[in-house]
Short mmCIF file of C-alpha atoms in Angstrom, two decimals:
data_model
loop_
_atom_site.label_atom_id
_atom_site.label_comp_id
_atom_site.label_asym_id
_atom_site.label_seq_id
_atom_site.Cartn_x
_atom_site.Cartn_y
_atom_site.Cartn_z
CA MET A 17 -10.75 -13.45 -32.15
CA LEU A 18 -9.16 -13.95 -28.15
CA SER A 19 -7.01 -16.16 -29.88
CA ARG A 20 -5.26 -13.32 -31.62
CA PRO A 21 -2.44 -12.36 -28.84
CA SER A 22 -2.57 -8.56 -29.05
CA THR A 23 -5.68 -9.15 -27.91
CA LEU A 24 -4.74 -10.97 -25.29
CA ALA A 25 -1.37 -8.79 -24.97
CA LEU A 26 -4.05 -5.11 -24.66
CA LEU A 27 -6.20 -7.02 -22.39
CA LEU A 28 -3.57 -7.53 -19.51
CA LEU A 29 -2.47 -4.11 -20.11
CA ALA A 30 -5.74 -2.68 -19.58
CA LEU A 31 -6.11 -5.11 -16.65
CA ALA A 32 -2.70 -3.69 -15.31
CA MET A 33 -3.96 -0.13 -16.17
CA ALA A 34 -7.19 -0.58 -14.41
CA GLY A 35 -4.98 -2.01 -11.46
CA PHE A 36 -2.97 1.07 -11.21
CA ALA A 37 -5.88 3.79 -12.09
CA LEU A 38 -7.70 1.73 -8.69
CA THR A 39 -4.44 2.43 -6.80
CA LEU A 40 -4.76 5.85 -7.13
CA VAL A 41 -8.05 5.51 -6.02
CA ASP A 42 -7.53 3.85 -3.02
CA ALA A 43 -5.24 6.37 -1.91
CA ALA A 44 -7.45 9.28 -2.68
CA LEU A 45 -10.79 7.61 -0.83
CA PRO A 46 -11.59 8.86 2.37
CA ARG A 47 -10.51 6.88 5.49
CA GLU A 48 -13.07 8.31 8.41
CA GLN A 49 -11.72 5.49 10.69
CA ARG A 50 -7.70 5.84 10.51
CA LYS A 51 -8.57 9.58 9.93
CA ALA A 52 -10.05 9.78 13.49
CA GLU A 53 -6.51 7.77 14.58
CA VAL A 54 -4.64 10.39 12.81
CA GLU A 55 -6.37 13.25 14.81
CA ALA A 56 -6.33 11.11 18.20
CA THR A 57 -2.50 10.51 17.64
CA ARG A 58 -2.18 14.62 17.47
CA ALA A 59 -4.14 15.12 20.57
CA LEU A 60 -1.72 12.63 22.15
CA VAL A 61 1.10 14.85 21.08
CA GLY A 62 -0.18 18.09 22.26
CA GLN A 63 -1.46 16.50 25.03
CA LEU A 64 2.27 15.30 26.12
CA GLY A 65 3.73 17.54 24.19
CA LEU A 66 6.45 15.29 22.04
CA THR A 67 8.51 16.12 19.67
CA ASP A 68 9.59 13.35 17.42
CA LEU A 69 8.63 10.00 16.53
CA ALA A 70 9.32 6.62 18.44
CA LEU A 71 11.18 4.71 14.96
CA PHE A 72 14.67 4.45 16.50
CA THR A 73 14.72 4.07 20.21
CA GLU A 74 18.32 2.15 20.70
CA ALA A 75 20.12 5.83 21.25
CA ARG A 76 18.68 9.41 22.59
CA TYR A 77 20.08 11.04 19.38
CA THR A 78 17.69 8.77 17.46
CA ARG A 79 15.08 8.77 19.42
CA HIS A 80 14.98 12.67 19.54
CA PRO A 81 16.75 13.61 16.56
CA SER A 82 15.52 17.31 16.71
CA GLN A 83 16.28 17.80 20.14
CA ALA A 84 19.20 15.99 20.22
CA ASP A 85 22.19 18.59 20.59
CA LEU A 86 24.63 18.79 17.83
CA HIS A 87 27.60 16.98 19.83
CA SER A 88 25.56 13.97 20.68
CA ALA A 89 26.65 11.48 18.45
CA PHE A 90 30.21 12.15 19.00
CA GLN A 91 30.11 12.25 22.96
CA ASP A 92 32.69 9.64 23.55
CA HIS A 93 35.04 11.17 21.33
CA PRO A 94 35.39 13.68 18.81
CA LEU A 95 37.07 10.71 16.02
CA ALA A 96 34.80 8.00 18.27
CA LEU A 97 33.05 5.64 16.06
CA GLU A 98 29.44 6.14 15.42
CA HIS A 99 27.67 3.15 17.82
CA PHE A 100 24.26 2.74 16.14
CA PRO A 101 23.49 1.86 13.11
CA THR A 102 20.74 4.12 12.80
CA GLY A 103 23.04 6.75 13.13
CA SER A 104 24.92 6.11 9.86
CA LEU A 105 21.33 6.38 8.34
CA LEU A 106 20.35 9.46 10.09
CA PRO A 107 21.33 12.93 9.01
CA PRO A 108 22.93 15.49 11.23
CA PRO A 109 20.53 17.52 12.39
CA ARG A 110 19.55 20.69 10.58
CA HIS A 111 19.13 23.64 13.33
CA GLU A 112 18.84 27.17 12.07
CA ALA A 113 20.98 29.12 13.91
CA VAL A 114 19.48 31.53 15.88
CA ASP A 115 20.39 35.01 15.36
CA ARG A 116 22.32 35.85 19.00
CA GLU A 117 22.89 39.38 18.29
CA ALA A 118 19.30 40.43 18.28
CA THR A 119 18.75 43.30 20.98
CA LEU A 120 16.01 42.83 23.39
CA PRO A 121 13.02 45.11 23.18
CA ASP A 122 11.71 44.38 26.48
CA MET B 23 -9.43 4.80 -37.93
CA LYS B 24 -10.64 1.33 -37.41
CA GLN B 25 -7.86 0.91 -40.99
CA TRP B 26 -5.06 2.47 -38.35
CA ILE B 27 -6.33 0.24 -34.88
CA GLU B 28 -6.19 -2.49 -37.43
CA LYS B 29 -3.11 -1.94 -38.64
CA GLN B 30 -1.36 -1.58 -35.14
CA ARG B 31 -3.19 -4.97 -34.24
CA TYR B 32 -0.82 -6.73 -36.63
CA LEU B 33 1.85 -5.14 -35.54
CA ILE B 34 1.36 -6.19 -31.96
CA ASP B 35 0.50 -9.91 -32.80
CA PHE B 36 3.89 -9.85 -35.16
CA THR B 37 6.09 -8.20 -32.35
CA LEU B 38 4.63 -10.79 -29.98
CA ALA B 39 5.28 -13.60 -32.12
CA SER B 40 9.18 -11.86 -32.76
CA LEU B 41 9.38 -12.04 -28.64
CA ALA B 42 7.96 -15.55 -28.09
CA ARG B 43 10.75 -16.63 -30.44
CA ARG B 44 12.94 -15.36 -27.44
CA LYS B 45 10.78 -16.31 -24.84
CA THR B 46 12.69 -16.86 -21.50
CA ARG B 47 15.29 -13.40 -22.21
CA ASN B 48 11.98 -11.63 -22.77
CA LEU B 49 10.17 -13.30 -19.76
CA GLY B 50 13.72 -12.68 -17.76
CA LEU B 51 13.87 -9.27 -18.92
CA LEU B 52 10.38 -7.93 -18.08
CA GLY B 53 10.73 -10.37 -14.37
CA VAL B 54 14.36 -8.05 -13.78
CA TYR B 55 12.56 -4.71 -14.69
CA THR B 56 9.41 -4.73 -12.50
CA LEU B 57 11.58 -5.79 -9.95
CA LEU B 58 13.45 -3.03 -10.11
CA VAL B 59 10.30 -0.83 -10.57
CA PHE B 60 8.60 -2.37 -7.14
CA VAL B 61 11.61 -2.20 -5.12
CA LEU B 62 12.14 2.30 -6.46
CA ALA B 63 7.78 2.30 -5.98
CA SER B 64 7.96 0.73 -2.72
CA VAL B 65 10.84 3.01 -1.83
CA ALA B 66 9.32 6.23 -3.15
CA LEU B 67 5.78 5.44 -2.03
CA TYR B 68 6.81 4.90 1.82
CA THR B 69 8.88 7.29 2.68
CA HIS B 70 6.22 10.19 1.40
CA ALA B 71 3.03 7.80 3.01
CA LEU B 72 6.09 8.44 6.04
CA ARG B 73 6.55 11.89 5.76
CA VAL B 74 3.14 13.72 5.54
CA GLU B 75 2.53 11.18 8.65
CA ALA B 76 4.88 12.72 10.12
CA ALA B 77 4.28 16.57 8.89
CA LYS B 78 0.16 15.61 10.68
CA VAL B 79 1.23 14.75 13.96
CA LEU B 80 4.16 16.40 14.76
CA ALA B 81 2.29 19.96 13.78
CA ALA B 82 0.24 19.70 17.06
CA SER B 83 4.14 19.56 19.34
CA PRO B 84 5.36 22.96 20.87
CA GLU B 85 5.82 25.58 19.60
CA VAL B 86 8.84 26.30 21.13
CA ILE B 87 10.83 23.79 22.86
CA LEU B 88 14.06 25.74 24.99
CA GLN B 89 16.74 23.44 26.23
CA ARG B 90 20.06 24.94 28.20
CA LEU B 91 22.65 23.76 27.07
CA VAL B 92 26.37 23.59 29.06
CA ALA B 93 29.61 23.17 26.94
CA GLY B 94 27.83 22.01 23.94
CA ARG B 95 25.58 19.31 26.68
CA HIS B 96 21.70 19.33 27.31
CA ASP B 97 21.85 20.02 30.67
CA LEU B 98 18.61 20.54 33.27
CA ILE B 99 16.76 23.86 33.49
CA PRO B 100 17.76 25.13 36.76
CA PRO B 101 14.84 26.96 39.15
CA GLY B 102 14.29 30.47 38.09
CA TYR B 103 15.14 29.77 34.69
CA LEU B 104 11.10 29.58 34.16
CA GLU B 105 10.58 33.01 35.51
CA LYS B 106 12.70 34.99 32.75
CA VAL B 107 11.48 33.06 30.40
CA GLY B 108 7.92 34.19 31.27
CA ARG B 109 8.97 38.36 31.40
CA ILE B 110 9.83 37.62 27.79
CA ARG B 111 6.79 39.19 25.73
CA GLY B 112 4.91 37.08 23.89
CA VAL B 113 5.00 33.97 25.48
CA GLN B 114 1.24 32.45 26.35
CA LYS B 115 1.94 29.47 27.90
CA ARG B 116 5.40 27.75 29.09
CA GLU B 117 5.95 24.45 31.03
CA GLY B 118 8.33 23.01 33.19
CA ARG B 119 8.92 19.45 31.05
CA LEU B 120 10.04 16.39 32.83
CA TRP B 121 11.20 13.76 30.40
CA GLY B 122 14.12 11.17 30.42
CA TYR B 123 15.59 8.09 29.21
CA TYR B 124 15.76 4.99 31.28
CA TYR B 125 17.31 1.44 29.47
CA ASP B 126 15.99 -1.72 30.21
CA ALA B 127 18.29 -4.69 31.01
CA VAL B 128 15.64 -7.56 31.25
CA VAL B 129 14.85 -6.40 27.61
CA LYS B 130 17.66 -4.43 26.14
CA ALA B 131 15.67 -2.03 25.33
CA ASN B 132 15.18 1.99 25.95
CA TYR B 133 12.23 3.52 27.01
CA THR B 134 11.26 7.02 27.09
CA PHE B 135 9.68 8.27 30.80
CA MET B 136 8.23 11.33 31.24
CA VAL B 137 5.81 13.20 33.08
CA PRO B 138 2.39 14.67 32.03
CA ASN B 139 2.05 18.43 31.88
CA ASP B 140 -1.89 18.16 30.65
CA GLY B 141 -4.11 17.31 33.19
CA THR B 142 -6.52 15.45 31.28
CA MET B 143 -3.79 12.47 30.80
CA ALA B 144 -2.21 12.81 34.88
CA VAL B 145 -1.23 10.53 36.21
CA LYS B 146 -1.47 8.33 40.15
CA ARG B 147 1.60 8.25 42.52
CA GLY B 148 2.49 4.30 41.99
CA GLU B 149 0.73 4.27 38.80
CA ILE B 150 2.48 4.66 34.97
CA ILE B 151 1.11 4.63 31.98
CA VAL B 152 2.63 2.89 28.99
CA GLY B 153 3.05 2.84 25.22
CA PRO B 154 2.33 -0.31 23.22
CA ALA B 155 5.31 -1.35 22.14
CA LEU B 156 6.42 -1.63 25.75
CA GLU B 157 3.39 -4.46 26.07
CA ARG B 158 4.10 -6.40 23.76
CA SER B 159 7.80 -6.50 25.02
CA ARG B 160 7.05 -7.21 28.59
CA GLY B 161 4.31 -9.24 28.37
CA LEU B 162 2.05 -6.03 30.08
CA ALA B 163 -1.38 -5.08 30.84
CA ALA B 164 -3.42 -2.87 32.84
CA GLY B 165 -3.27 -3.71 36.56
CA ASN B 166 0.12 -6.07 35.91
CA GLY B 167 2.85 -4.57 38.53
CA ILE B 168 6.64 -3.83 36.90
CA SER B 169 9.38 -3.24 38.80
CA PHE B 170 12.63 -0.90 37.69
CA ARG B 171 15.82 -0.54 39.28
CA SER B 172 16.99 3.26 38.46
CA TYR B 173 20.53 4.54 38.32
CA SER B 174 20.83 4.79 42.26
CA GLY B 175 20.59 0.97 42.17
CA LYS B 176 17.11 0.99 44.86
CA LEU B 177 14.04 -1.00 43.06
CA HIS B 178 10.43 0.85 42.39
CA THR B 179 7.95 -0.80 41.26
CA PHE B 180 5.02 0.35 39.61
CA ILE B 181 1.76 0.11 38.89
CA VAL B 182 0.00 -0.09 34.81
CA GLU B 183 -2.93 2.25 34.90
CA ALA B 184 -3.35 1.71 31.28
CA VAL B 185 -1.85 1.42 27.62
CA LEU B 186 -1.66 3.90 25.60
CA PRO B 187 -3.82 3.12 22.52
CA GLN B 188 -1.99 1.00 19.49
CA ALA B 189 -2.86 4.14 17.19
CA SER B 190 -0.69 6.23 18.47
CA GLU B 191 2.22 3.83 18.23
CA LEU B 192 4.39 5.84 15.74
CA VAL B 193 4.41 8.82 18.74
CA SER B 194 4.33 6.55 21.66
CA ALA B 195 5.82 3.14 21.36
CA ASP B 196 8.25 2.97 23.78
CA LEU B 197 6.51 6.38 26.95
CA VAL B 198 6.35 5.58 30.18
CA LEU B 199 3.79 8.26 31.60
CA MET B 200 4.28 8.43 35.34
CA HIS B 201 3.78 10.99 38.56
CA GLU B 202 5.88 14.06 38.77
CA GLU B 203 7.03 12.88 42.04
CA ASP B 204 7.45 9.53 40.92
CA PHE B 205 9.69 10.53 37.79
CA ARG B 206 12.32 12.96 40.19
CA ALA B 207 12.88 10.16 43.04
CA PHE B 208 13.41 7.24 40.24
CA PHE B 209 15.90 9.31 38.86
CA ASP B 210 17.15 11.49 42.26
CA TYR B 211 16.39 14.93 39.90
CA PRO B 212 17.01 17.75 42.13
CA ALA B 213 13.76 19.52 42.74
CA GLY B 214 12.35 22.48 41.29
CA HIS B 215 14.81 21.75 38.01
CA TYR B 216 13.10 20.18 34.51
CA THR B 217 14.54 18.15 31.55
CA ASP B 218 13.83 21.46 29.94
CA ILE B 219 10.79 24.17 28.81
CA ALA B 220 7.72 24.36 26.59
CA LEU B 221 6.33 27.64 25.31
CA SER B 222 3.68 28.13 23.09
CA VAL B 223 3.37 31.55 21.59
CA ALA B 224 0.02 33.47 21.53
CA ASN B 225 0.95 34.74 17.85
CA PRO B 226 2.17 32.58 15.25
CA GLN B 227 4.37 34.99 12.96
CA GLU B 228 5.52 36.35 16.10
CA VAL B 229 7.37 32.28 17.11
CA ARG B 230 10.83 34.01 15.62
CA ASN B 231 11.30 37.04 17.41
CA VAL B 232 10.35 34.89 20.04
CA ALA B 233 13.55 32.58 19.80
CA LEU B 234 15.68 35.66 19.38
CA LYS B 235 14.49 36.82 22.65
CA LEU B 236 14.61 33.71 24.54
CA ALA B 237 18.20 33.17 22.31
CA ALA B 238 19.44 36.75 23.47
CA ALA B 239 17.91 37.19 27.02
CA LEU B 240 19.10 33.42 28.09
CA PRO B 241 22.82 33.25 26.05
CA ASP B 242 23.05 29.91 27.44
CA SER B 243 19.69 28.36 25.79
CA ARG B 244 18.63 26.73 22.68
CA PRO B 245 15.30 27.38 21.55
CA ILE B 246 13.95 24.57 19.31
CA LEU B 247 11.21 26.09 17.38
CA ARG B 248 8.38 23.65 15.34
CA ASP B 249 8.91 24.36 12.09
CA GLU B 250 12.85 22.98 12.28
CA VAL B 251 11.07 19.71 14.31
CA LEU B 252 8.95 19.27 10.87
CA ARG B 253 12.13 19.86 8.06
CA THR B 254 14.52 17.48 11.01
CA TYR B 255 11.75 14.90 9.94
CA ALA B 256 11.31 16.03 5.79
CA SER B 257 15.57 15.18 6.34
CA ILE B 258 14.95 12.50 7.72
CA PHE B 259 13.22 10.53 5.25
CA ASP B 260 14.59 12.37 2.05
CA TRP B 261 18.12 11.43 3.66
CA ARG B 262 16.56 7.67 4.10
CA GLU B 263 15.13 7.00 0.65
CA GLY B 264 18.56 8.92 -0.48
CA ILE B 265 20.49 6.03 1.49
CA VAL B 266 18.43 3.21 -0.22
CA LEU B 267 18.13 4.45 -3.25
CA ALA B 268 22.57 4.62 -2.82
CA LEU B 269 22.47 1.60 -2.05
CA LEU B 270 20.23 -0.06 -4.86
CA SER B 271 22.31 2.30 -7.38
CA ALA B 272 24.39 -0.77 -8.00
CA ALA B 273 21.49 -3.21 -8.61
CA ILE B 274 19.93 -0.10 -10.76
CA LEU B 275 22.86 0.37 -13.21
CA ALA B 276 23.26 -3.16 -13.86
CA PHE B 277 19.83 -3.05 -15.27
CA GLY B 278 20.67 -0.50 -16.94
CA ILE B 279 23.52 -1.91 -18.55
CA LEU B 280 21.19 -5.35 -19.33
CA ALA B 281 18.88 -3.23 -20.58
CA TRP B 282 20.37 -1.22 -22.85
CA GLU B 283 22.90 -3.82 -23.78
CA LYS B 284 19.31 -6.21 -24.41
CA ALA B 285 17.95 -3.17 -26.75
CA SER B 286 20.67 -1.50 -28.30
CA GLY B 287 23.08 -4.54 -29.49
CA LEU B 288 21.07 -6.11 -32.02
CA SER B 289 21.71 -9.59 -32.56
CA ALA B 290 22.29 -10.97 -35.94
CA ASP B 291 18.86 -12.71 -35.90
CA GLU B 292 17.21 -9.59 -34.77
CA LYS B 293 19.05 -7.75 -37.87
CA ARG B 294 18.42 -10.44 -40.18
CA GLU B 295 14.34 -10.49 -39.24
CA ILE B 296 14.62 -6.30 -40.32
CA GLY B 297 16.82 -7.40 -43.21
CA ILE B 298 14.13 -9.68 -44.50
CA LEU B 299 11.16 -7.57 -43.41
CA LYS B 300 12.48 -4.55 -45.74
CA ALA B 301 13.15 -6.83 -48.40
CA ILE B 302 9.49 -8.11 -48.39
CA GLY B 303 8.26 -4.96 -48.36
CA TRP B 304 8.07 -3.31 -44.50
CA GLU B 305 8.60 0.61 -44.68
CA THR B 306 10.91 1.90 -42.60
CA GLY B 307 8.27 3.76 -40.49
CA ASP B 308 7.09 -0.47 -40.09
CA VAL B 309 9.82 -1.26 -38.18
CA ILE B 310 10.38 1.18 -36.64
CA LYS B 311 6.21 1.35 -35.02
CA MET B 312 6.84 -2.35 -34.73
CA LYS B 313 9.84 -2.28 -32.43
CA PHE B 314 8.21 0.70 -30.80
CA TRP B 315 5.31 -1.51 -29.21
CA GLU B 316 7.93 -3.62 -28.48
CA GLY B 317 9.24 -1.67 -26.06
CA LEU B 318 6.28 0.30 -24.65
CA LEU B 319 4.40 -3.26 -24.06
CA ILE B 320 7.33 -4.67 -21.94
CA SER B 321 8.18 -0.98 -20.44
CA LEU B 322 4.37 -0.20 -19.88
CA THR B 323 3.97 -4.06 -18.07
CA ALA B 324 6.66 -3.62 -15.95
CA PHE B 325 6.01 -0.03 -14.53
CA LEU B 326 2.27 -0.85 -13.83
CA VAL B 327 2.80 -3.88 -12.73
CA GLY B 328 5.85 -3.16 -10.30
CA PHE B 329 4.12 0.28 -9.11
CA VAL B 330 0.50 -1.74 -8.23
CA ALA B 331 3.11 -5.03 -6.66
CA ALA B 332 4.44 -1.31 -4.36
CA TYR B 333 1.04 -0.14 -3.64
CA VAL B 334 -0.22 -3.33 -2.30
CA HIS B 335 2.92 -4.33 -0.16
CA VAL B 336 3.96 -1.16 1.30
CA PHE B 337 0.03 -0.28 2.25
CA TYR B 338 -1.38 -3.96 3.07
CA PHE B 339 1.86 -5.59 3.46
CA ALA B 340 3.15 -2.84 5.82
CA ALA B 341 6.65 -3.07 3.53
CA GLU B 342 7.62 -5.64 5.69
CA LEU B 343 10.46 -6.22 2.80
CA PHE B 344 12.04 -2.89 4.16
CA GLU B 345 10.67 -2.53 7.29
CA PRO B 346 14.66 -2.75 9.10
CA VAL B 347 16.40 -0.26 6.22
CA LEU B 348 13.68 2.29 7.62
CA LYS B 349 12.79 1.92 10.42
CA GLY B 350 16.12 1.37 12.31
CA TRP B 351 17.34 -1.66 14.35
CA ALA B 352 15.64 -0.65 17.77
CA VAL B 353 15.12 -3.26 19.85
CA LEU B 354 11.70 -1.18 20.49
CA TYR B 355 9.82 -1.68 16.88
CA PRO B 356 7.11 0.52 16.78
CA ARG B 357 3.94 -0.89 14.28
CA PHE B 358 1.98 1.19 12.64
CA GLN B 359 0.02 1.29 9.31
CA LEU B 360 0.38 4.20 7.26
CA THR B 361 -2.45 6.09 5.45
CA PRO B 362 -2.34 6.03 1.61
CA HIS B 363 -0.30 8.20 0.24
CA VAL B 364 0.17 8.76 -3.50
CA ASP B 365 2.87 11.59 -4.87
CA GLY B 366 1.05 12.47 -8.39
CA LEU B 367 4.85 13.52 -9.15
CA GLN B 368 6.52 10.60 -7.54
CA VAL B 369 4.56 8.48 -9.83
CA ALA B 370 5.33 10.87 -13.00
CA THR B 371 8.98 10.59 -12.19
CA LEU B 372 9.28 7.53 -11.91
CA PHE B 373 7.27 6.72 -15.58
CA PHE B 374 9.50 9.03 -17.15
CA PHE B 375 12.66 7.14 -15.80
CA THR B 376 11.63 3.53 -15.88
CA VAL B 377 9.75 3.53 -19.12
CA PHE B 378 11.35 6.12 -21.49
CA PRO B 379 15.05 4.84 -21.03
CA TYR B 380 14.22 1.28 -22.21
CA ALA B 381 11.61 2.85 -25.53
CA ALA B 382 14.53 5.12 -26.28
CA ALA B 383 17.13 1.95 -26.33
CA VAL B 384 15.18 -0.13 -28.38
CA LEU B 385 14.03 2.74 -30.68
CA VAL B 386 17.60 4.37 -31.70
CA PRO B 387 19.86 1.09 -32.98
CA ILE B 388 16.42 -0.01 -34.80
CA TRP B 389 16.46 3.14 -36.63
CA LYS B 390 19.55 2.82 -37.38
CA ALA B 391 19.33 -0.43 -38.86
CA ALA B 392 15.97 -0.25 -40.61
CA ILE B 393 17.52 2.74 -42.94
CA THR B 394 20.03 0.58 -44.22
CA ASP B 395 20.09 -1.40 -47.38
CA PRO B 396 18.10 -4.77 -46.50
CA ASP B 397 20.79 -6.65 -48.57
CA ALA B 398 23.38 -5.03 -46.18
CA VAL B 399 21.54 -5.38 -43.30
CA MET B 400 21.06 -9.70 -44.05
CA ARG B 401 24.70 -9.65 -45.30
CA GLY B 402 25.20 -9.11 -41.55
#
């Protein structure tokens, strides 16, 4: 029975499907320790008032992309070439213009 | 039903025997196909997990950060500014933040120096708390001394009081926390000045209004909302995913051509095979079913194996192959483990774009060959 190629192929396919299902189960598993670590990190963010991830530390506008002023990538010259590789992989910051016409009720 | 299953199994037997006749070619195709799914799935899983992680931890960042701009550049907050902010209704808490960058020529890395405002993180004078990446790059441990040359040329020595937990490295890798007076002395920071202001707003619905009021009351200021920070991160990872996919597009196209050529351009051998099958009594439907199994076996195997390998690569081997592209080229590299997250829509999209085109590309030419007269097909 096992000598039939279809049995072997279907068995391998079923194994691969089981592997796929396992990844979904693994992703859904509760991870108490990991959850506690994320909570601790979040608490640290709150305590220190952090605003950015420490992913790209080479330039100030890549270390704190959310805080960088809109001109920082062109700080030396309007047409200056980008110094840091991350700069070319990072999109320009998306800040919504706050309406400055608003009147102050106070 | 049993008969139907048995028929499909015979068709699969036949398909596998037919595939085995061109073993090298088909195994090569399966290998490249699996590799492509692996790369695409790795990028998708990694960026999605990082996006989820960023959103989770940054949800605790300050509701509004107020910067002061001079000629389009970030400038220090002068004395008296904090009081003006305090008069705006809706602002619950305001804190002047002190932080800045320091370039360490020894390891050629940038650090973020910061003064914690929170009482629980208070640092004594002459002491510092360092991030885990700093601990690694400078070989520091609690109790060690370290000297930094300030921008005025003076050497300042600090004792490492503690190292921040490794689990928080994603946000704290390059941090150096110090006492306010040490910070001001190190950077020659003018008294009463701050880097920026962190505000908390009593009513979350009011955040936007408070930002509008701030912008009106202090025209040289730039309020940055937490929502904007979160959106910035969402867009960063979308962008990076896009860039990697753009770089991969050449490979995807090359595979597309290979698969199309393999699947759609029937070789003379294959045409003859179909002709013979039809001549000995196979129906058009059987030939199509046989080819359908061929397409499904190859594409489904490639998808499943590629996806599982990508999952293991990203979540159990920390995506070592793509780390440099997705993280950046900085000297201080955070080391972190991502929590596994699988986005159903992302998996469905990947499945649709990898499995279906191949299955379709296999079926169309076969259907064309199968409806032609066997004699004409065999003569080619």
